[in-house]
Short mmCIF file of C-alpha atoms and ligand atoms in Angstrom, two decimals:
data_model
loop_
_atom_site.label_atom_id
_atom_site.label_comp_id
_atom_site.label_asym_id
_atom_site.label_seq_id
_atom_site.Cartn_x
_atom_site.Cartn_y
_atom_site.Cartn_z
CA UNK A 1 103.60 85.68 5.91
CA UNK A 2 106.39 86.43 8.37
CA UNK A 3 106.94 90.13 9.05
CA UNK A 4 110.29 91.32 10.37
CA UNK A 5 110.71 94.90 11.62
CA UNK A 6 114.12 96.38 10.91
CA UNK A 7 114.73 99.37 13.21
CA UNK A 8 117.31 101.94 12.08
CA UNK A 9 117.95 105.59 12.82
CA UNK A 10 121.59 106.62 12.53
CA UNK A 11 124.07 106.55 9.67
CA UNK A 12 125.95 103.33 10.59
CA UNK A 13 122.65 101.48 10.98
CA UNK A 14 121.59 102.15 7.40
CA UNK A 15 124.86 100.53 6.32
CA UNK A 16 124.36 97.48 8.56
CA UNK A 17 120.69 97.06 7.62
CA UNK A 18 121.42 97.11 3.85
CA UNK A 19 122.76 93.53 3.60
CA UNK A 20 120.18 92.24 6.11
CA UNK A 21 117.32 93.77 4.17
CA UNK A 22 118.53 92.02 1.00
CA UNK A 23 118.95 88.70 2.85
CA UNK A 24 115.44 88.98 4.31
CA UNK A 25 114.00 89.47 0.82
CA UNK A 26 115.99 86.50 -0.53
CA UNK A 27 114.73 84.29 2.29
CA UNK A 28 111.12 85.30 1.51
CA UNK A 29 110.44 87.37 4.64
CA UNK A 30 108.36 90.55 4.57
CA UNK A 31 110.10 93.56 6.05
CA UNK A 32 108.85 96.67 7.81
CA UNK A 33 111.64 99.25 7.72
CA UNK A 34 111.29 101.68 10.64
CA UNK A 35 113.47 104.83 10.67
CA UNK A 36 113.44 106.57 14.04
CA UNK A 37 114.58 109.84 12.44
CA UNK A 38 117.62 110.16 14.76
CA UNK A 39 119.69 111.20 11.74
CA UNK A 40 117.61 113.45 9.51
CA UNK A 41 120.10 115.38 7.34
CA UNK A 42 119.97 113.88 3.81
CA UNK A 43 123.78 113.56 3.91
CA UNK A 44 123.46 111.41 7.05
CA UNK A 45 120.46 109.34 5.95
CA UNK A 46 118.98 109.23 2.40
CA UNK A 47 122.34 109.37 0.60
CA UNK A 48 123.71 106.53 2.72
CA UNK A 49 120.56 104.42 2.27
CA UNK A 50 120.76 104.82 -1.51
CA UNK A 51 124.35 103.58 -1.53
CA UNK A 52 123.65 100.37 0.34
CA UNK A 53 120.43 99.67 -1.56
CA UNK A 54 118.18 100.21 1.44
CA UNK A 55 114.69 101.12 0.27
CA UNK A 56 112.67 104.06 1.56
CA UNK A 57 111.57 103.44 5.15
CA UNK A 58 107.97 102.27 5.55
CA UNK A 59 107.67 104.44 8.64
CA UNK A 60 109.71 107.50 9.65
CA UNK A 61 109.13 108.44 13.28
CA UNK A 62 110.84 111.82 12.87
CA UNK A 63 112.16 111.85 16.42
CA UNK A 64 115.25 113.96 15.65
CA UNK A 65 117.73 115.37 18.16
CA UNK A 66 117.48 115.96 21.87
CA UNK A 67 119.07 114.99 25.17
CA UNK A 68 119.56 111.26 25.65
CA UNK A 69 116.38 110.90 27.68
CA UNK A 70 114.27 113.06 25.36
CA UNK A 71 115.51 111.32 22.23
CA UNK A 72 115.29 107.78 23.65
CA UNK A 73 111.87 108.21 25.27
CA UNK A 74 110.43 109.81 22.13
CA UNK A 75 111.60 106.81 20.13
CA UNK A 76 110.38 104.30 22.70
CA UNK A 77 106.85 105.63 22.59
CA UNK A 78 106.76 105.99 18.82
CA UNK A 79 108.27 102.53 18.16
CA UNK A 80 105.83 100.85 20.53
CA UNK A 81 102.91 102.38 18.66
CA UNK A 82 104.20 101.04 15.33
CA UNK A 83 104.91 97.57 16.74
CA UNK A 84 101.34 97.45 18.04
CA UNK A 85 99.97 98.53 14.66
CA UNK A 86 101.51 95.74 12.58
CA UNK A 87 101.57 91.94 13.04
CA UNK A 88 105.33 91.84 13.70
CA UNK A 89 106.97 88.44 14.21
CA UNK A 90 110.46 89.65 15.05
CA UNK A 91 112.47 92.83 15.44
CA UNK A 92 116.09 93.47 14.45
CA UNK A 93 118.16 96.27 16.02
CA UNK A 94 121.72 97.30 15.12
CA UNK A 95 124.78 98.53 16.94
CA UNK A 96 124.78 100.90 19.88
CA UNK A 97 122.80 104.07 19.29
CA UNK A 98 119.81 105.45 21.14
CA UNK A 99 117.65 104.01 18.32
CA UNK A 100 119.05 100.54 19.14
CA UNK A 101 118.21 100.80 22.81
CA UNK A 102 114.72 102.22 22.23
CA UNK A 103 113.94 99.53 19.63
CA UNK A 104 115.09 96.65 21.84
CA UNK A 105 113.24 97.95 24.89
CA UNK A 106 109.96 98.58 23.06
CA UNK A 107 110.04 95.18 21.33
CA UNK A 108 111.05 93.00 24.26
CA UNK A 109 108.44 94.61 26.54
CA UNK A 110 105.82 93.61 23.97
CA UNK A 111 107.18 90.06 23.98
CA UNK A 112 108.40 90.26 20.36
CA UNK A 113 111.45 88.16 19.46
CA UNK A 114 114.35 90.63 19.30
CA UNK A 115 117.71 90.22 17.56
CA UNK A 116 120.74 92.39 18.15
CA UNK A 117 123.14 92.66 15.22
CA UNK A 118 126.67 93.61 16.30
CA UNK A 119 126.24 92.20 19.80
CA UNK A 120 129.03 91.80 22.34
CA UNK A 121 131.11 94.88 21.59
CA UNK A 122 132.56 96.54 24.68
CA UNK A 123 134.82 99.54 25.25
CA UNK A 124 134.58 99.09 29.04
CA UNK A 125 134.17 102.87 29.20
CA UNK A 126 130.85 103.50 30.93
CA UNK A 127 131.01 107.23 30.21
CA UNK A 128 130.25 106.49 26.54
CA UNK A 129 126.50 106.58 25.86
CA UNK A 130 127.11 103.85 23.27
CA UNK A 131 128.53 101.49 25.93
CA UNK A 132 125.39 101.80 28.04
CA UNK A 133 123.27 101.16 24.94
CA UNK A 134 125.31 98.05 24.03
CA UNK A 135 125.18 96.45 27.44
CA UNK A 136 121.47 97.04 27.95
CA UNK A 137 120.53 95.95 24.42
CA UNK A 138 122.51 92.71 24.73
CA UNK A 139 120.87 91.85 28.03
CA UNK A 140 117.39 92.60 26.64
CA UNK A 141 117.62 90.80 23.29
CA UNK A 142 116.76 87.16 22.55
CA UNK A 143 119.25 86.54 19.75
CA UNK A 144 122.73 88.04 19.90
CA UNK A 145 124.62 88.08 16.61
CA UNK A 146 128.30 88.69 17.36
CA UNK A 147 130.69 89.93 14.67
CA UNK A 148 133.93 88.58 16.22
CA UNK A 149 135.33 85.94 18.59
CA UNK A 150 136.19 88.73 20.95
CA UNK A 151 132.56 89.90 21.05
CA UNK A 152 131.49 86.28 21.72
CA UNK A 153 133.79 86.11 24.72
CA UNK A 154 132.38 89.36 26.17
CA UNK A 155 128.88 87.91 25.90
CA UNK A 156 130.02 84.70 27.60
CA UNK A 157 131.61 86.74 30.41
CA UNK A 158 128.20 88.33 31.03
CA UNK A 159 126.40 84.96 31.04
CA UNK A 160 124.84 85.52 27.60
CA UNK A 161 126.50 82.69 25.66
CA UNK A 162 123.26 80.70 25.42
CA UNK A 163 121.76 83.44 23.23
CA UNK A 164 124.88 84.27 21.21
CA UNK A 165 126.10 83.24 17.78
CA UNK A 166 129.24 84.15 15.86
CA UNK A 167 128.13 85.38 12.43
CA UNK A 168 130.86 87.74 11.22
CA UNK A 169 130.31 91.43 10.63
CA UNK A 170 127.58 92.71 8.30
CA UNK A 171 129.75 95.75 7.54
CA UNK A 172 132.07 93.41 5.65
CA UNK A 173 129.06 92.27 3.60
CA UNK A 174 128.26 95.94 2.87
CA UNK A 175 131.83 96.75 1.90
CA UNK A 176 132.09 93.72 -0.40
CA UNK A 177 128.92 94.77 -2.20
CA UNK A 178 130.66 97.84 -3.63
CA UNK A 179 133.20 97.96 -6.44
CA UNK A 180 135.38 100.80 -5.18
CA UNK A 181 137.29 101.02 -8.46
CA UNK A 182 134.09 102.36 -10.05
CA UNK A 183 133.56 105.09 -7.45
CA UNK A 184 134.68 108.69 -8.04
CA UNK A 185 136.39 110.56 -5.22
CA UNK A 186 136.29 114.36 -4.66
CA UNK A 187 138.45 116.55 -6.92
CA UNK A 188 140.81 117.40 -4.01
CA UNK A 189 141.76 113.72 -3.68
CA UNK A 190 144.12 114.09 -6.68
CA UNK A 191 146.84 115.39 -4.28
CA UNK A 192 148.09 113.35 -1.27
CA UNK A 193 145.99 113.85 1.88
CA UNK A 194 144.93 112.32 5.16
CA UNK A 195 141.24 111.54 5.66
CA UNK A 196 139.57 112.25 9.01
CA UNK A 197 136.30 112.12 10.95
CA UNK A 198 135.52 113.21 14.52
CA UNK A 199 132.08 112.87 16.10
CA UNK A 200 132.26 111.12 19.51
CA UNK A 201 130.85 113.18 22.35
CA UNK A 202 134.06 112.60 24.34
CA UNK A 203 135.99 114.43 21.59
CA UNK A 204 133.47 117.04 20.45
CA UNK A 205 131.78 118.09 23.68
CA UNK A 206 134.85 119.14 25.69
CA UNK A 207 136.10 122.44 24.19
CA UNK A 208 139.71 121.95 25.41
CA UNK A 209 139.90 118.42 23.99
CA UNK A 210 138.32 119.45 20.67
CA UNK A 211 140.66 122.43 20.34
CA UNK A 212 143.69 120.19 21.03
CA UNK A 213 142.56 117.71 18.34
CA UNK A 214 141.93 120.46 15.79
CA UNK A 215 145.34 122.02 16.52
CA UNK A 216 147.10 118.66 16.24
CA UNK A 217 145.51 117.89 12.85
CA UNK A 218 146.09 121.46 11.67
CA UNK A 219 149.87 121.04 12.26
CA UNK A 220 150.28 117.99 9.97
CA UNK A 221 152.31 118.22 6.77
CA UNK A 222 149.62 116.98 4.39
CA UNK A 223 146.13 118.41 3.94
CA UNK A 224 143.72 116.71 6.36
CA UNK A 225 140.31 116.25 4.72
CA UNK A 226 137.82 116.04 7.56
CA UNK A 227 134.37 114.81 6.52
CA UNK A 228 132.42 116.49 9.26
CA UNK A 229 129.44 115.02 11.12
CA UNK A 230 126.88 117.80 11.94
CA UNK A 231 127.71 117.43 15.66
CA UNK A 232 131.30 118.48 14.94
CA UNK A 233 130.33 121.48 12.80
CA UNK A 234 127.98 122.68 15.52
CA UNK A 235 130.59 122.40 18.26
CA UNK A 236 133.30 124.13 16.21
CA UNK A 237 130.94 127.04 15.71
CA UNK A 238 129.80 127.18 19.31
CA UNK A 239 133.34 127.09 20.70
CA UNK A 240 134.71 129.44 18.01
CA UNK A 241 137.38 126.94 16.93
CA UNK A 242 138.68 127.51 13.40
CA UNK A 243 141.47 125.56 11.69
CA UNK A 244 143.82 127.75 9.70
CA UNK A 245 146.40 125.48 8.08
CA UNK A 246 146.26 121.79 7.04
CA UNK A 247 142.83 120.93 8.33
CA UNK A 248 140.01 121.34 5.80
CA UNK A 249 136.39 120.77 6.83
CA UNK A 250 134.05 119.15 4.27
CA UNK A 251 130.49 117.79 4.32
CA UNK A 252 129.98 114.08 5.04
CA UNK A 253 130.26 111.85 1.96
CA UNK A 254 127.91 109.08 0.84
CA UNK A 255 129.02 105.59 1.93
CA UNK A 256 130.72 104.37 -1.26
CA UNK A 257 132.48 107.69 -1.90
CA UNK A 258 133.65 107.78 1.71
CA UNK A 259 135.19 104.31 1.43
CA UNK A 260 136.92 105.20 -1.84
CA UNK A 261 138.17 108.47 -0.32
CA UNK A 262 139.59 106.73 2.75
CA UNK A 263 141.19 104.07 0.55
CA UNK A 264 142.91 106.73 -1.58
CA UNK A 265 144.26 108.63 1.45
CA UNK A 266 147.69 108.32 3.08
CA UNK A 267 146.00 107.47 6.36
CA UNK A 268 142.87 108.00 8.44
CA UNK A 269 142.39 109.89 11.72
CA UNK A 270 139.07 108.97 13.30
CA UNK A 271 137.03 108.17 16.38
CA UNK A 272 134.46 106.13 14.43
CA UNK A 273 134.15 102.41 15.12
CA UNK A 274 133.06 101.51 11.60
CA UNK A 275 135.84 103.44 9.89
CA UNK A 276 138.57 101.84 12.05
CA UNK A 277 137.44 98.50 10.70
CA UNK A 278 137.00 99.67 7.13
CA UNK A 279 140.51 101.16 7.14
CA UNK A 280 141.86 97.83 8.46
CA UNK A 281 140.12 95.87 5.71
CA UNK A 282 141.23 98.35 3.04
CA UNK A 283 144.80 98.31 4.44
CA UNK A 284 144.88 102.04 5.17
CA UNK A 285 146.88 103.09 8.26
CA UNK A 286 144.58 104.42 10.96
CA UNK A 287 145.13 106.49 14.10
CA UNK A 288 142.13 106.38 16.42
CA UNK A 289 141.75 109.48 18.56
CA UNK A 290 140.44 107.63 21.61
CA UNK A 291 141.79 105.83 24.66
CA UNK A 292 140.17 102.50 23.83
CA UNK A 293 138.54 100.64 20.95
CA UNK A 294 135.68 98.17 20.64
CA UNK A 295 137.55 96.65 17.70
CA UNK A 296 140.91 95.54 19.20
CA UNK A 297 141.42 93.24 16.19
CA UNK A 298 142.30 96.35 14.15
CA UNK A 299 145.36 96.97 16.35
CA UNK A 300 146.92 93.81 14.90
CA UNK A 301 150.05 94.55 12.87
CA UNK A 302 149.79 98.23 13.96
CA UNK A 303 147.21 99.01 11.26
CA UNK A 304 145.34 100.96 13.91
CA UNK A 305 146.89 102.89 16.83
CA UNK A 306 145.13 104.54 19.76
CA UNK A 307 146.43 108.05 20.37
CA UNK A 308 145.61 111.52 21.65
CA UNK A 309 146.31 115.00 20.28
CA UNK A 310 149.46 115.20 22.43
CA UNK A 311 151.06 112.29 20.52
CA UNK A 312 153.25 112.42 17.41
CA UNK A 313 150.39 111.74 15.01
CA UNK A 314 152.46 111.83 11.82
CA UNK A 315 155.08 109.55 13.37
CA UNK A 316 152.38 107.05 14.32
CA UNK A 317 150.98 107.14 10.79
CA UNK A 318 154.33 106.12 9.36
CA UNK A 319 154.91 103.20 11.79
CA UNK A 320 155.94 100.00 9.99
CA UNK A 321 152.97 97.67 9.52
CA UNK A 322 152.85 93.94 8.94
CA UNK A 323 151.93 92.70 5.50
CA UNK A 324 150.30 89.63 7.02
CA UNK A 325 146.58 89.62 6.33
CA UNK A 326 143.93 88.45 8.77
CA UNK A 327 140.13 88.61 8.42
CA UNK A 328 138.85 88.78 11.98
CA UNK A 329 135.56 90.31 10.83
CA UNK A 330 134.25 87.40 8.78
CA UNK A 331 133.81 86.41 5.16
CA UNK A 332 131.13 88.83 3.94
CA UNK A 333 128.24 86.38 4.45
CA UNK A 334 127.12 87.51 7.89
CA UNK A 335 123.67 88.71 6.77
CA UNK A 336 122.78 85.32 5.31
CA UNK A 337 123.81 83.58 8.56
CA UNK A 338 121.81 86.03 10.67
CA UNK A 339 118.64 85.69 8.61
CA UNK A 340 118.82 81.91 8.54
CA UNK A 341 119.38 81.75 12.34
CA UNK A 342 116.42 84.06 12.81
CA UNK A 343 114.27 81.90 10.52
CA UNK A 344 115.21 78.74 12.44
CA UNK A 345 114.34 80.38 15.73
CA UNK A 346 110.95 81.57 14.43
CA UNK A 347 110.23 78.05 13.12
CA UNK A 348 111.17 76.46 16.41
CA UNK A 349 109.08 78.98 18.40
CA UNK A 350 106.06 78.22 16.24
CA UNK A 351 106.62 74.50 16.70
CA UNK A 352 107.43 73.87 13.05
CA UNK A 353 110.39 71.60 13.72
C1 UD1 B 401 124.97 108.75 17.00
C2 UD1 B 401 125.24 107.57 17.93
C3 UD1 B 401 126.69 107.11 17.76
C4 UD1 B 401 127.02 106.83 16.30
C5 UD1 B 401 126.70 108.09 15.49
C6 UD1 B 401 126.99 107.86 14.03
C7 UD1 B 401 123.95 107.66 20.03
C8 UD1 B 401 124.03 107.86 21.49
N1 UD1 B 401 125.06 107.93 19.32
O1 UD1 B 401 125.75 109.84 17.46
O2 UD1 B 401 126.86 105.91 18.48
O3 UD1 B 401 128.39 106.53 16.17
O4 UD1 B 401 125.32 108.39 15.67
O5 UD1 B 401 126.92 109.03 13.30
O6 UD1 B 401 122.94 107.24 19.54
N2 UD1 B 401 122.57 116.08 13.98
C9 UD1 B 401 122.24 116.82 12.86
N3 UD1 B 401 121.75 116.17 11.77
C10 UD1 B 401 121.57 114.82 11.76
C11 UD1 B 401 121.89 114.09 12.90
C12 UD1 B 401 122.39 114.72 14.00
O7 UD1 B 401 122.39 118.04 12.83
O8 UD1 B 401 121.12 114.29 10.73
C13 UD1 B 401 123.08 116.75 15.16
C14 UD1 B 401 122.08 116.76 16.28
O9 UD1 B 401 121.29 117.88 16.27
C15 UD1 B 401 122.94 116.71 17.51
C16 UD1 B 401 124.19 115.99 17.07
O10 UD1 B 401 124.20 116.02 15.65
O11 UD1 B 401 123.30 118.00 17.90
C17 UD1 B 401 124.26 114.61 17.61
O12 UD1 B 401 123.30 113.75 17.03
P1 UD1 B 401 122.84 112.39 17.77
O13 UD1 B 401 121.98 111.61 16.87
O14 UD1 B 401 122.33 112.70 19.12
O15 UD1 B 401 124.17 111.59 18.02
P2 UD1 B 401 125.40 111.33 17.06
O16 UD1 B 401 126.50 112.19 17.47
O17 UD1 B 401 125.02 111.39 15.63
#
C-alpha cells in the first residue's frame, strides 16, 4: 500500500485536488485527505468539494481564521501530528495559501517526499502573503509541478529546474470535467450583467482602495453581480461601505454554477488568479483589479487587462480581442501526469527500478 496525503484548506485547493484525487484512485494509490479548516463556511468548502467530486476529508484540523502567524502555526502543529499518526509515503500541497506553506513545512521537516502542484508562479510582489507562500513552498518541496512554461522559467531562475516538471494546469482538468451547458445559473442571469469577485487583502484591507473599487463598479451601466468572499463582506461592514447603484452583492456560488455564471456574463471583474484563467479559457473578457498577475498568459489577445478603479473599466471591457485561440494552460491531463511522475519518484526512491 502506498499512502499519499493530500493537504487542502482553501476554496481553490478543493478545486485543484479534485482531479488529483481521482487520478490517485485510478493509479491505485491510497489517499489521506487532510483539510486544515482554513475555509470553514459551507459555501467556501463543502459545496465546492461536492462539485469537483472530492470526498469528505479524512481529517479536518479545524484551524479556522487568524493572523498569518496564528493560522500558519496552528496548521503546522496539527498537520505534523497527523503525518506522524499515519504511514504517509508522500504529501501533495497546492497553490499558495497558508495551508500550502504549513503542509510543505511540516512534511519536509519530517523527511516525507513533498510535491507542490502549481509551482513556479510569481507576481514579484513580496507584499502579497501568497507570494511568500509560493516562494518558500517551491524551495522546500521535492517535486515541483509547473502549470506553464512561464512558471518553469521562474523555477529555473531560482535554481530549481532539477526538481521541476511541466505538467499543465490541474484547473483545466477540473474545468473540462464539467458540462457547463447542464448547469443552471441564478435567476438574475437572465438579464445582461458583469460578474465580479474581490477578495485579495491588497484590495479589501485598505478602506480607501476598497471604497474606490466599489464606487467604480457601482458606476457601470450594467448590473455587476459580485459573488462575495466572506472577507469582502466583513470589510464592507467594518468600513461602512455600501453600494447603491449597479453593484449587487451575492453569496459565493458553488464551482460549477460560478463557471456557468461567469461564462454567461458580459465580462468579469476580479482579483482572483483562478478566475482570470477560467475567463480566458471560456473566452470571457476579464479586467483584473490588480497591478500584476501570476498568469501573464491571460493578457494575450487582451482577454485580460490589469487595471485600477481610476481606469475606464467599461472601456477596457469593450476592447477588441483576438479570435486566435491558444492553450497555454495545458490539455486537461495534468493530474494524470502529476500522479505518474509521483509514482515514478516513489518507485525510484524505494529502489524498484
Ligand atoms: C485565502 C488565501 C488566498 C486564496 C483565497 C481563496 C492565504 C494567505 N490566502 O485567502 O491565497 O486566494 O484563500 O479564497 O492563505 N473567512 C470566513 N469563512 C471562511 C473562510 C474565511 O468567514 O470559510 C474569513 C476569515 O474569518 C477571514 C477572511 O475570511 O476574516 C480571510 O480568510 P483567510 O483564510 O485568512 O484568507 P482568504 O482571504 O480566504
